[in-house]
Short mmCIF file of C-alpha atoms in Angstrom, two decimals:
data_model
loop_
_atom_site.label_atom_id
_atom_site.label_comp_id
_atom_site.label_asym_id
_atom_site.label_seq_id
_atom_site.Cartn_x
_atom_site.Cartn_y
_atom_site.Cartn_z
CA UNK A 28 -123.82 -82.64 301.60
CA UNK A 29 -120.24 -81.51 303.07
CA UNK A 30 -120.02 -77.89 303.57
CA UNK A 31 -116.17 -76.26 303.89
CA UNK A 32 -115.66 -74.82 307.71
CA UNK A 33 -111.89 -74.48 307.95
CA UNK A 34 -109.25 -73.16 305.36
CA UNK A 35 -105.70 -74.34 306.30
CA UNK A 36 -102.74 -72.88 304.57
CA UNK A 37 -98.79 -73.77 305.25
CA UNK A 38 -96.03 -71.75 304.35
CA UNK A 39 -92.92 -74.39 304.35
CA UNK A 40 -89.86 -73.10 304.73
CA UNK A 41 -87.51 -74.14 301.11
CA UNK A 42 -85.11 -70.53 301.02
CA UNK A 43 -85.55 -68.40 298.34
CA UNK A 44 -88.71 -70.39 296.57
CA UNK A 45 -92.17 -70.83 296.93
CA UNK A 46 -94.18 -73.90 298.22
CA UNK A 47 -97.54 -73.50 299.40
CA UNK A 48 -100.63 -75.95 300.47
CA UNK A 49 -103.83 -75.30 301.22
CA UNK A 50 -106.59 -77.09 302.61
CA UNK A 51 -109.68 -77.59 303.10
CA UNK A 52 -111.58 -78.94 305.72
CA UNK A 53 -115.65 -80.05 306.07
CA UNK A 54 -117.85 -80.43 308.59
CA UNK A 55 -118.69 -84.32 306.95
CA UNK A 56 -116.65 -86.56 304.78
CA UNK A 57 -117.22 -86.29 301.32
CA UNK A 58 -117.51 -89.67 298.56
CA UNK A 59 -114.24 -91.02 298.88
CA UNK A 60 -114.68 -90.59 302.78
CA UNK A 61 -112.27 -88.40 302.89
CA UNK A 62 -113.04 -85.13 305.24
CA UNK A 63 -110.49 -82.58 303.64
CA UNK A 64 -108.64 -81.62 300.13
CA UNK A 65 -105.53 -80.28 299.26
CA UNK A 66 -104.48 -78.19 296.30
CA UNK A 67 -100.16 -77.50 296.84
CA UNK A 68 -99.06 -74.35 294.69
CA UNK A 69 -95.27 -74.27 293.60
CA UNK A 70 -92.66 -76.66 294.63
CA UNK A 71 -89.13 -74.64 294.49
CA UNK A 72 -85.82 -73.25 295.42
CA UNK A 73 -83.33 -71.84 294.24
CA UNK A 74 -80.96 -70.80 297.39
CA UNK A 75 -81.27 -72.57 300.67
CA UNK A 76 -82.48 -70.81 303.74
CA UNK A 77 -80.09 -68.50 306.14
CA UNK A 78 -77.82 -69.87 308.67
CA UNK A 79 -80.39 -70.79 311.95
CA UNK A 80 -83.46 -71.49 309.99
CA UNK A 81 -84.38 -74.88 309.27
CA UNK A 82 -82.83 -76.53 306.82
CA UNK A 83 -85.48 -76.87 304.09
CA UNK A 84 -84.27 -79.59 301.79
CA UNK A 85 -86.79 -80.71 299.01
CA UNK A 86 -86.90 -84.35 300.52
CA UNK A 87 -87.85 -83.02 303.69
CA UNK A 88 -90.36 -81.03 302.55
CA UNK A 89 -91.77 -83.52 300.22
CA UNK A 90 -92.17 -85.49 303.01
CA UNK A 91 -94.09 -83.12 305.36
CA UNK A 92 -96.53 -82.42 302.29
CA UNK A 93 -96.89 -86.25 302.39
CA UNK A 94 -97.99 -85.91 306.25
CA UNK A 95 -99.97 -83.01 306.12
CA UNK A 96 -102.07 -84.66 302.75
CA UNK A 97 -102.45 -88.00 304.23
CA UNK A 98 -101.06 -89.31 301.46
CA UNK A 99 -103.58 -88.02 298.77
CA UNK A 100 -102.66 -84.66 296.30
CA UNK A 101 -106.13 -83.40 295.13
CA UNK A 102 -104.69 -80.38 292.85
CA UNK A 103 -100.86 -79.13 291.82
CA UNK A 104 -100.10 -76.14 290.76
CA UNK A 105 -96.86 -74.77 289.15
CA UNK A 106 -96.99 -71.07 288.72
CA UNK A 107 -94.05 -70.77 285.95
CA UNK A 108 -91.20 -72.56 285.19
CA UNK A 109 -88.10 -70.67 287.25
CA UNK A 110 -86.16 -72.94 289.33
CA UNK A 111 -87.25 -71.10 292.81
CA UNK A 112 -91.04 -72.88 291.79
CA UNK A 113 -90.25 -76.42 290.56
CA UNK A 114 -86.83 -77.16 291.01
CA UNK A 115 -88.55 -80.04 293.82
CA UNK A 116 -89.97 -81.38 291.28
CA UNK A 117 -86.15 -82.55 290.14
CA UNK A 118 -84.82 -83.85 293.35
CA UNK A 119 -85.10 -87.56 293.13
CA UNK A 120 -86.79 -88.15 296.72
CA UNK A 121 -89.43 -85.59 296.17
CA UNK A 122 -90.19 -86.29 292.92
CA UNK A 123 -90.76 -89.85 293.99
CA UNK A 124 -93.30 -88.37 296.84
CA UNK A 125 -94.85 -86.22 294.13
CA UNK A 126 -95.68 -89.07 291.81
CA UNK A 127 -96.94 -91.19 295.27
CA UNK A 128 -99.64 -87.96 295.62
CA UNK A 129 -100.54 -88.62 292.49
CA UNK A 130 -102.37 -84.86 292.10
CA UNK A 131 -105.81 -85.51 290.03
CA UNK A 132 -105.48 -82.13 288.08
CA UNK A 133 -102.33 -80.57 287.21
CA UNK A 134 -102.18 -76.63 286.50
CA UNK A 135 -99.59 -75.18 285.00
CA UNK A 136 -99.18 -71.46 282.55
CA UNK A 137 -100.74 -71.92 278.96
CA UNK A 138 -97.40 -71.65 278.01
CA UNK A 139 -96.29 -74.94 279.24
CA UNK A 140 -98.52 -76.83 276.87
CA UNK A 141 -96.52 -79.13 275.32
CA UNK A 142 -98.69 -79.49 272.29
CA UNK A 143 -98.41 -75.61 272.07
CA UNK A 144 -95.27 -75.33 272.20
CA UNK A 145 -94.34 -77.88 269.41
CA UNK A 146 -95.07 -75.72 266.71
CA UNK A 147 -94.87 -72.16 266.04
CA UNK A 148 -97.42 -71.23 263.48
CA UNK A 149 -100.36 -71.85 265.78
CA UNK A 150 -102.71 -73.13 268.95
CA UNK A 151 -101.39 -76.49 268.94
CA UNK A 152 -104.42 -78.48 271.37
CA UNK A 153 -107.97 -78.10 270.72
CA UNK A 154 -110.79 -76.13 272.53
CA UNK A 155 -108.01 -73.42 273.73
CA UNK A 156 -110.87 -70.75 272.48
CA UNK A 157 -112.73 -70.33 275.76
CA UNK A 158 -112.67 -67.11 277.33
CA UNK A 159 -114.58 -66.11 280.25
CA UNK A 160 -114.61 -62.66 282.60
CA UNK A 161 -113.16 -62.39 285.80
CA UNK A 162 -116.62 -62.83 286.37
CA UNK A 163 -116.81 -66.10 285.62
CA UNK A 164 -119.13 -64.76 282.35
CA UNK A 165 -118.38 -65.97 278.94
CA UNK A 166 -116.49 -63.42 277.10
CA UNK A 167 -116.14 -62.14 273.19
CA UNK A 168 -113.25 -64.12 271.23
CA UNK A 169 -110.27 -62.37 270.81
CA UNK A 170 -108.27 -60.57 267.75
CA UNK A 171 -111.30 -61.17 265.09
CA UNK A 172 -112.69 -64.42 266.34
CA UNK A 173 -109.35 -66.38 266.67
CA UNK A 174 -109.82 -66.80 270.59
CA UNK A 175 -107.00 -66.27 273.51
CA UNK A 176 -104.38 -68.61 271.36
CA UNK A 177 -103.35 -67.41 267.94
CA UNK A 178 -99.92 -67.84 266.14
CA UNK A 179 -98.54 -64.67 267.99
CA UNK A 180 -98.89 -66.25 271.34
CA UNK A 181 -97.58 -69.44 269.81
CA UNK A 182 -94.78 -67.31 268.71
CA UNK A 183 -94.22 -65.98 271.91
CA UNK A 184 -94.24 -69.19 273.75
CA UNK A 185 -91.70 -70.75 271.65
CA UNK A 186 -89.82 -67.74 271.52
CA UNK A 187 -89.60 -68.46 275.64
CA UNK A 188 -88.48 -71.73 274.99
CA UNK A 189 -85.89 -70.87 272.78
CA UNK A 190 -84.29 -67.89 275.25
CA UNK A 191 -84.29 -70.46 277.77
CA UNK A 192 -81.95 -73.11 275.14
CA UNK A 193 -79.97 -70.15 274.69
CA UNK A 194 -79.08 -69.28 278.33
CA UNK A 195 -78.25 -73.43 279.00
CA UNK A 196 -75.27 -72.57 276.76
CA UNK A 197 -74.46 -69.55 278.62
CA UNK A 198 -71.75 -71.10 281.40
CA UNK A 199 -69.94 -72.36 277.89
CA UNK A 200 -68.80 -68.60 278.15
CA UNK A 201 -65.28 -67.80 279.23
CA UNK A 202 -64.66 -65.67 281.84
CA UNK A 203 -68.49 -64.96 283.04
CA UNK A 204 -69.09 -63.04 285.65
CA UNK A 205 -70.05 -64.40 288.67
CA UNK A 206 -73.41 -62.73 289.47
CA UNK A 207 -74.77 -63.97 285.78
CA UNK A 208 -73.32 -67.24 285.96
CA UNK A 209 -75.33 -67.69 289.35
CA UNK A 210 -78.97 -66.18 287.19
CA UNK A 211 -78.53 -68.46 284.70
CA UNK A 212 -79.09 -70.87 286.89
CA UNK A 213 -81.87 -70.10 287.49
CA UNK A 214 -83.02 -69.59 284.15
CA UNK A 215 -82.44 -73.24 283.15
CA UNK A 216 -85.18 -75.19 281.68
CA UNK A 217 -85.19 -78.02 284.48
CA UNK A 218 -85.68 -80.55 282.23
CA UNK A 219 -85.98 -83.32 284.85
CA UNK A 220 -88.78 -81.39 286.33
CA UNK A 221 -90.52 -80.43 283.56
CA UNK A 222 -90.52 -84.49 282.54
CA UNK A 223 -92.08 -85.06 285.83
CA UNK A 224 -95.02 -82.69 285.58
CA UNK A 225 -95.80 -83.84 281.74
CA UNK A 226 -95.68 -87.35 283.32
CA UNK A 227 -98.09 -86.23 286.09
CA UNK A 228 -99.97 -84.04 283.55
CA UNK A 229 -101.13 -87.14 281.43
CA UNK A 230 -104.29 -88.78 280.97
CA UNK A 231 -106.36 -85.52 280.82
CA UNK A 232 -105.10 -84.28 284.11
CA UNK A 233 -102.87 -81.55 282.97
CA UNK A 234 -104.70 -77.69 282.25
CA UNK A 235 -102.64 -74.68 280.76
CA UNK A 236 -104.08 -71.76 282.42
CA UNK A 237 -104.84 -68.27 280.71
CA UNK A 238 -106.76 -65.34 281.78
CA UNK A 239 -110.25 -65.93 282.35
CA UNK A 240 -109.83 -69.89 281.49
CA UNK A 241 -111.99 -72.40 284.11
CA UNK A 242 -109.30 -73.72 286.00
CA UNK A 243 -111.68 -77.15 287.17
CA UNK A 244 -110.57 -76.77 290.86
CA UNK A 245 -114.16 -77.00 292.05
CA UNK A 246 -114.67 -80.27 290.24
CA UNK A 247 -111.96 -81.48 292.47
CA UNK A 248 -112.05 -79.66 295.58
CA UNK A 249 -116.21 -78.99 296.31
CA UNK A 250 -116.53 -75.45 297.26
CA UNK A 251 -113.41 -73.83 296.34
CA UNK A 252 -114.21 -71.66 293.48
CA UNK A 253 -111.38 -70.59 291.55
CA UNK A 254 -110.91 -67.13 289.18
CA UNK A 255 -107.87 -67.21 286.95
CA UNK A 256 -106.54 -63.76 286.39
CA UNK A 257 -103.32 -63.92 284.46
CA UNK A 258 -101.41 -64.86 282.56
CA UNK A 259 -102.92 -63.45 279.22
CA UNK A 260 -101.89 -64.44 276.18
CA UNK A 261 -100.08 -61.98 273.58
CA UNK A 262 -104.19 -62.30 272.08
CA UNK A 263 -105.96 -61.23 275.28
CA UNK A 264 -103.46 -58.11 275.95
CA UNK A 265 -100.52 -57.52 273.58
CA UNK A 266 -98.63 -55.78 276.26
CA UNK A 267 -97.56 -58.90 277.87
CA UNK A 268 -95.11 -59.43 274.97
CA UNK A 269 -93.95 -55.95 274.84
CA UNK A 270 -91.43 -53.98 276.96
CA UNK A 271 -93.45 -50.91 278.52
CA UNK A 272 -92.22 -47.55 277.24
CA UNK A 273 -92.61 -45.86 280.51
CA UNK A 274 -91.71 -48.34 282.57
CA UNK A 275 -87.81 -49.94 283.56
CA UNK A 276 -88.88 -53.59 283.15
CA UNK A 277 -87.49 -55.70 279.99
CA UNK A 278 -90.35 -57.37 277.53
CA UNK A 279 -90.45 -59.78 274.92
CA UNK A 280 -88.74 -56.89 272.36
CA UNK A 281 -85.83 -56.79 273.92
CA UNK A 282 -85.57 -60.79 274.43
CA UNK A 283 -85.63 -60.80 270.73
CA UNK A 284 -82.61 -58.21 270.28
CA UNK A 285 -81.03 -60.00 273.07
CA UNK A 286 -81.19 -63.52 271.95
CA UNK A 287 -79.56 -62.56 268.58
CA UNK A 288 -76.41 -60.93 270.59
CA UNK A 289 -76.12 -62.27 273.33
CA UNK A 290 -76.56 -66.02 271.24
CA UNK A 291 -73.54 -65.42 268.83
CA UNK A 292 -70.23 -67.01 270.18
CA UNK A 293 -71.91 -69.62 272.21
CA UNK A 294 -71.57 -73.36 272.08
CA UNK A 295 -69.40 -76.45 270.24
CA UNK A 296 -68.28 -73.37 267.61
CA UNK A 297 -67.45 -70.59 269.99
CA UNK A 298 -63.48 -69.88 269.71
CA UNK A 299 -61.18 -71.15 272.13
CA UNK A 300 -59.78 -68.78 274.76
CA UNK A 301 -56.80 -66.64 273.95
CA UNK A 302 -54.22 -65.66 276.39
CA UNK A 303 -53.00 -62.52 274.97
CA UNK A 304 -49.97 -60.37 276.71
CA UNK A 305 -50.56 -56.85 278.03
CA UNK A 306 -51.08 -54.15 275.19
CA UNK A 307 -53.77 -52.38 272.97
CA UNK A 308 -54.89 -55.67 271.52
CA UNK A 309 -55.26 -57.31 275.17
CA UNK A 310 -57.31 -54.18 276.13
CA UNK A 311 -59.87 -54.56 273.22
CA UNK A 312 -60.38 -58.42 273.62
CA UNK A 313 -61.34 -57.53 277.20
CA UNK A 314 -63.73 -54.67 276.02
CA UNK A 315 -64.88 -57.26 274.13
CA UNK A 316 -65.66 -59.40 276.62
CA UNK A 317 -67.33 -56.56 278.52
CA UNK A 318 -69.99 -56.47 276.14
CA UNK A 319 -70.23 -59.97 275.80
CA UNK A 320 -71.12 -60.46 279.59
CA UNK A 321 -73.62 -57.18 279.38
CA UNK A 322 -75.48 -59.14 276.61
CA UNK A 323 -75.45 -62.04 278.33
CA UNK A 324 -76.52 -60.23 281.22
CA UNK A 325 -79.31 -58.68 279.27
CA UNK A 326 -80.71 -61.85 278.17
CA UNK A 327 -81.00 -63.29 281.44
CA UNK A 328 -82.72 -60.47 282.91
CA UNK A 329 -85.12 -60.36 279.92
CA UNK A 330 -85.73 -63.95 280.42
CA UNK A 331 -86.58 -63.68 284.06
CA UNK A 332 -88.98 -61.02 283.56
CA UNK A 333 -90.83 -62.80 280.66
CA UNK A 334 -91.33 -65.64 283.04
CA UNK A 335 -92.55 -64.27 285.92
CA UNK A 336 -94.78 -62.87 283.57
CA UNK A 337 -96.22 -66.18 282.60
CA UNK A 338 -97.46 -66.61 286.07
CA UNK A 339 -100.68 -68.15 286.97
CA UNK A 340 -102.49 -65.84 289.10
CA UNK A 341 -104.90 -67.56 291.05
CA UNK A 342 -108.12 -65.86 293.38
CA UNK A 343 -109.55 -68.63 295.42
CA UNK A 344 -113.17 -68.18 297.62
CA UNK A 345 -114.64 -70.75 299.59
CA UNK A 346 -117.54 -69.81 301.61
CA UNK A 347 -116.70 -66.02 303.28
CA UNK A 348 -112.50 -66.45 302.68
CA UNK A 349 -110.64 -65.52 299.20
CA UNK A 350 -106.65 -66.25 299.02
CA UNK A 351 -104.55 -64.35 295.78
CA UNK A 352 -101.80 -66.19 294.75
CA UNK A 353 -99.84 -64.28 292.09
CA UNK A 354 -96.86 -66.48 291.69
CA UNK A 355 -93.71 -63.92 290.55
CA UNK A 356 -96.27 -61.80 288.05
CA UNK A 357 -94.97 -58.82 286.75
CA UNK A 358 -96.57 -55.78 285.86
CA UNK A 359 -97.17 -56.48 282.29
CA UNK A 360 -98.89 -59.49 283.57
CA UNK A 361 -101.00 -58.04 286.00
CA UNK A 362 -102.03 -55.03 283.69
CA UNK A 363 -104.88 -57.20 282.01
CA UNK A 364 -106.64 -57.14 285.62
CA UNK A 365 -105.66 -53.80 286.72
CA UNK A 366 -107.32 -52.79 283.55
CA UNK A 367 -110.75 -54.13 284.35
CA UNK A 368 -110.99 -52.44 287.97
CA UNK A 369 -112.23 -48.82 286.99
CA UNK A 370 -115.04 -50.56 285.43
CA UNK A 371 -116.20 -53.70 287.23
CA UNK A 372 -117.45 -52.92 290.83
CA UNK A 373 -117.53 -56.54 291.79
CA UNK A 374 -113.84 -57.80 291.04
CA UNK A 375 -112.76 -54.30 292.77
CA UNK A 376 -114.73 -55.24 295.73
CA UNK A 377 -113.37 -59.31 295.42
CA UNK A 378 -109.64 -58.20 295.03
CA UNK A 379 -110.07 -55.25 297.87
CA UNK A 380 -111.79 -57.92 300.37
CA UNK A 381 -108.69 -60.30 300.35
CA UNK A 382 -107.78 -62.36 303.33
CA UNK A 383 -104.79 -64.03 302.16
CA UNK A 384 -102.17 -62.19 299.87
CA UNK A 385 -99.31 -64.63 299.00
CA UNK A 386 -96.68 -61.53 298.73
CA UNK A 387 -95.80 -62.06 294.67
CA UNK A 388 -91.78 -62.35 293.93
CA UNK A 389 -90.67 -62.80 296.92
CA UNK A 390 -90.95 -59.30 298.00
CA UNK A 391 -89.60 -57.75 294.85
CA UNK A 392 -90.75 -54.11 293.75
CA UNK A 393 -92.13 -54.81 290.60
CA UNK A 394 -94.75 -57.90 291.58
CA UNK A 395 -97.51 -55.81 294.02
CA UNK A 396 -99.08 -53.39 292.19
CA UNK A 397 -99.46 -50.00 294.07
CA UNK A 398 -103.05 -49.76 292.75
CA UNK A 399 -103.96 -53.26 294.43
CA UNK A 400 -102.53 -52.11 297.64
CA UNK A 401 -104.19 -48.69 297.63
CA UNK A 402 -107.38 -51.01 297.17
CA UNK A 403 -106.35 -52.98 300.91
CA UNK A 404 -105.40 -49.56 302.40
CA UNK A 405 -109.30 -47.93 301.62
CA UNK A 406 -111.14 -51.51 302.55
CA UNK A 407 -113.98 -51.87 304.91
CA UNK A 408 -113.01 -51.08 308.68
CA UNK A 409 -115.54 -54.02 309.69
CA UNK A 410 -113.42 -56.40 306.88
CA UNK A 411 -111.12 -58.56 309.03
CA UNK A 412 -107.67 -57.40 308.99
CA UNK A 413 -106.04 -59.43 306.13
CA UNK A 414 -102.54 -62.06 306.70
CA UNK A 415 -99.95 -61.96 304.04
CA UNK A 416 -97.52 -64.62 303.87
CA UNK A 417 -93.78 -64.34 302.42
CA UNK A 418 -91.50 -66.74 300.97
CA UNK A 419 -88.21 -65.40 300.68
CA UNK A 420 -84.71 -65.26 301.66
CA UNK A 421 -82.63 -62.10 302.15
CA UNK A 422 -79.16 -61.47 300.62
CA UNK A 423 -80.05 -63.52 297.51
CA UNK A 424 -81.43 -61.10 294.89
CA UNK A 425 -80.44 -57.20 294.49
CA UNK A 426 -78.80 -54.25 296.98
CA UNK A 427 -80.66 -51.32 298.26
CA UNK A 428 -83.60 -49.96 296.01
CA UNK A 429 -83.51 -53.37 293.89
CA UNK A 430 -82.99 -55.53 297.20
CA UNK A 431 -85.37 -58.66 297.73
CA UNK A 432 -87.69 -58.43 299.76
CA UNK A 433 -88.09 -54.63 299.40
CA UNK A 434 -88.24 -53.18 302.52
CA UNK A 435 -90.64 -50.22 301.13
CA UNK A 436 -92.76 -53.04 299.96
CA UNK A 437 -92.74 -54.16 303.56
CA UNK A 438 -93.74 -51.63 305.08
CA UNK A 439 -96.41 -50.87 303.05
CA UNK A 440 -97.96 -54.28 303.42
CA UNK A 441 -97.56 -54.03 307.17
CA UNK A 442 -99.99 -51.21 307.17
CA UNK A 443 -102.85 -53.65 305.86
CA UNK A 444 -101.74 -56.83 306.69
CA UNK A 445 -100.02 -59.25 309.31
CA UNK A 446 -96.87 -60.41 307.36
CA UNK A 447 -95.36 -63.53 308.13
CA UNK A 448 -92.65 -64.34 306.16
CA UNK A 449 -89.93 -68.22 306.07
CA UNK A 450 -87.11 -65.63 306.35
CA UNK A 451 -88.08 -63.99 310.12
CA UNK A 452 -86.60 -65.92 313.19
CA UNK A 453 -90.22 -66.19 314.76
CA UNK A 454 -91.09 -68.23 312.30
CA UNK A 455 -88.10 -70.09 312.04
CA UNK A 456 -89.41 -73.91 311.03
CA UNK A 457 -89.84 -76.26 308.47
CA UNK A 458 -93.11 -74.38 307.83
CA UNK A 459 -95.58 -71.37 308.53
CA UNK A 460 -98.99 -72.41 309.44
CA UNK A 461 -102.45 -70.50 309.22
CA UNK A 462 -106.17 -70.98 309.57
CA UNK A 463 -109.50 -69.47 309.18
CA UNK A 464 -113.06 -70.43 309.69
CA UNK A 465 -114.33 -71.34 306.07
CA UNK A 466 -117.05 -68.58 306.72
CA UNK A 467 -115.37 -65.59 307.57
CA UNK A 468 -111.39 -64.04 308.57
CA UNK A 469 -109.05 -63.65 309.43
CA UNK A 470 -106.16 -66.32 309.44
CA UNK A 471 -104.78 -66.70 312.59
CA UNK A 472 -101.11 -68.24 313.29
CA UNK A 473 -100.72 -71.27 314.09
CA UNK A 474 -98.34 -71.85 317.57
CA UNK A 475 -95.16 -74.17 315.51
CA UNK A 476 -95.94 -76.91 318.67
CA UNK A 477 -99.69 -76.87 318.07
#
C-alpha cells in the first residue's frame, strides 16, 4: 500500500491573486502507477505583479502547473468567485491547459451550485442535508430539521448573484470615480470562467462545499484527509448574512439597502448626461452625483465582503503535516469555527499545531483572526516552527491602517512563522516552492535553481 512521505506546496507568482498546488508524494506508485497527486487551490489575478518580479501571466502559469502535474489535475479548488481567484480560468490559453488537467473533483463554495442558485425558494440539488463536526462526526440538522440549505440560504445566494448583475452595470455610470470603477472590476461575475468550471464540474465531479460537508479529497488523493470549516450557510450560523453590530465590516443587510440605491439610475434607462453651466443647479446635480458614487461605492464594498465570506476554508493532514487554507474569509465567516474552540480540545489543538498557514486576503486586517494567532503564539515549543506563505502585491488595495498586506499583520505572523510572500525580491520568480517530510515539519524553502 503507498504511504505519503513528502508534501510539496508552490506558491506561483500571478500579482495580486492566489494560485496554489500542492502535492503529494509516496514512497510506491499507487493504481494508476502514478507516484504523486495534486490538488491546485485558486487560479487568479486581478493586478499583475510589481516592476522586477516575474511577469506572472495566466498562460505562463498554466503552463508551469502543467509541468509540475505531469500532465494530470487530481483535485481543483476555487475558493470564491472574485476575479484575484479565477480570473485564469478566463484566459483562453489557461483555460485550454485547465480543461487538458482534466481535475477529477471540482470544489467550489455551496454557493456556486448552479442548481442552487436557480431558484430562490429553496435547496435546489438533493442530499445537501449532511452535516458533520469539525470532527469529522455526524452532526444534528439545522433550523428544525431542514439541514445546512433552507430557503434563507437560497435567498442569500441569489441575493449574491444578483449584487454581482448589479455592479456589471456599474461602469454604465457617468462620471465614476476612478478607485470604484477599478473594484468593480473585480466584482464582475467572470462569466467565461464560471462556464469553464461548470464545464469541468460535470458528470458528478463538481462539490459545493459548506461547513462541516465531506469534501471527497481522500477518495482522490489517498491519505490527505480534508476538514471543511467554512463557509456556513445563513442555516448553520445566521451571522454570515448579517453585518456585525460591533464590528466595521459590511454584511448581507446592508447589500440589501445598497442594491436598492445604489441600483436605481443604472442601465439602457438611466438619463443621458447633462452638461449644465456653473450655478446653484450645476452644484446640486454634482451633489447628486456625490451620492450616487458613495452608493455605488457602498455596494461594491458590501459585495466584496460577502464574497470573501463565501470562502472555502480548507484544513488538510496527511500523516504528521496539516496546511489551512482560508481563501479571503472574513470574520463573519470564520466566526462558526472560532465559536467551537472554547469547547472542543481537539480542533484547538489541530488549528494551534498548523504547519502551513496560507496568509487569508492577501494580508488584509480583517481575514486572520487574532484569536487563531494567539493560538500559534502559545503552541508547543517542541512543535516545529510553522511557514506561512503570502500571495499578494503591494500598492493595490488600501493606504496606511487599511493597506494590503497589513504590515501589523506582518509582524505578528513573523513572530510564529517564516513568511514568504510572491511580493518580496528574494522570492522573486514565477513561483515559491516548499516541502516537508509527510511525517512531521516544518516546510523548508526550496533554493529557485533546485
Amino acid at each position: 500500500m503507498s504511504t505519503p512521505i513528502r508534501v510539496r506546496v508552490r506558491m506561483y507568482q500571478v500579482g495580486f491573486g492566489d494560485c496554489f498546488l500542492v502535492s503529494v508524494e509516496y514512497d510506491a506508485p499507487l493504481a494508476d502507477g502514478r507516484a504523486e497527486r495534486h490538488l491546485l487551490i485558486d487560479f487568479g489575478t486581478s493586478h499583475s505583479p510589481r516592476e522586477g518580479m516575474a511577469r506572472g501571466r495566466m498562460a505562463d502559469v498554466a503552463a508551469l502547473i502543467e509541468t509540475h502535474t505531469g500532465g494530470q489535475l487530481d483535485v481543483l479548488v476555487v475558493t470564491h468567485r472574485h476575479r484575484d481567484h479565477l480570473r485564469g480560468f478566463e484566459v483562453a490559453a489557461g483555460g485550454a491547459i485547465m480543461k487538458k488537467l482534466a481535475p477529477k473533483l471540482v470544489l467550489r463554495s455551496w454557493t456556486e451550485d448552479p442548481e442552487l442558485s436557480a431558484t430562490a425558494d429553496g435547496p435546489g440539488r438533493p442530499g445537501l442535508t449532511e452535516v458533520r463536526g469539525a470532527d469529522g462526526v455526524d452532526g444534528a440538522p439545522q433550523d428544525g430539521g431542514t439541514g445546512p440549505i433552507s430557503a434563507a440560504s437560497v435567498r442569500y445566494a441569489a441575493l449574491i448573484a444578483q449584487a454581482q448583475e448589479h455592479v456589471a452595470r456599474l461602469s454604465e455610470l457617468v462620471g465614476l470615480d476612478d478607485d470604484i470603477r477599478a473594484a468593480v472590476e473585480d466584482q464582475l461575475k467572470n462569466a467565461d470562467a464560471v462556464a469553464l468550471l461548470d464545464e469541468l464540474s460535470r458528470d458528478g465531479r463538481g462539490r459545493y462545499l459548506y461547513a462541516g460537508m465531506d469534501a471527497g479529497i481522500a477518495d482522490v488523493i489517498p491519505g490527505l484527509e480534508a476538514t471543511v470549516l467554512g463557509p456556513p450557510t445563513v442555516d448553520q450560523d445566521a451571522r454570515v448574512a448579517k453585518q456585525r453590530e460591533n464590528d466595521a465590516e459590511y454584511w448581507l443587510t446592508a447589500l440589501d439597502a445598497s442594491l436598492r440605491v445604489a441600483g436605481s439610475g443604472v442601465g439602457a434607462d438611466a438619463p443621458a448626461p447633462v452638461t449644465l453651466p456653473p450655478g446653484p443647479v450645476r452644484w446640486l446635480v454634482d451633489r447628486l452625483a456625490d451620492q450616487r458614487s458613495h452608493s455605488a461605492a457602498r455596494l461594491v464594498r458590501d459585495l466584496d465582503d460577502a464574497l470573501n465570506n463565501t470562502s472555502i476554508i480548507l484544513l488538510l493532514e496527511v500523516g504528521g503535516l496539516s496546511l489551512l487554507f482560508p481563501g479571503d474569509a472574513q470574520i463573519e465567516n470564520w466566526q462558526h469555527t472560532l465559536d467551537q474552540l472554547p469547547r472542543d480540545a481537539k480542533l484547538r489543538a489541530r488549528l494551534a499545531e498548523v504547519d502551513l498557514y496560507k496568509v487569508g486576503h492577501h494580508g488584509s486586517r480583517n481575514a486572520t483572526p487574532r484569536s487563531l494567532h494567539a493560538l500559534w503564539k502559545a503552541r508547543s515549543a517542541d512543535r516545529p516552527r510553522m511557514t506561512a506563505l503570502l500571495s499578494t502585491r503591494q500598492d493595490v488595495h488600501g493606504e496606511r491602517e487599511t493597506a494590503v498586506p497589513q504590515e501589523q499583520l506582518l509582524t505578528a505572523l513573523r513572530g510564529v512563522a517564516q513568511v514568504f510572500s510572491t511580493d518580496e525580491p528574494a522570492t522573486g520568480g514565477d513561483f515559491v516552492e516548499v516541502v516537508a517530510d509527510a511525517g512531521h515539519g516544518p516546510f523548508r524553502l526550496v533554493p529557485p535553481s533546485a
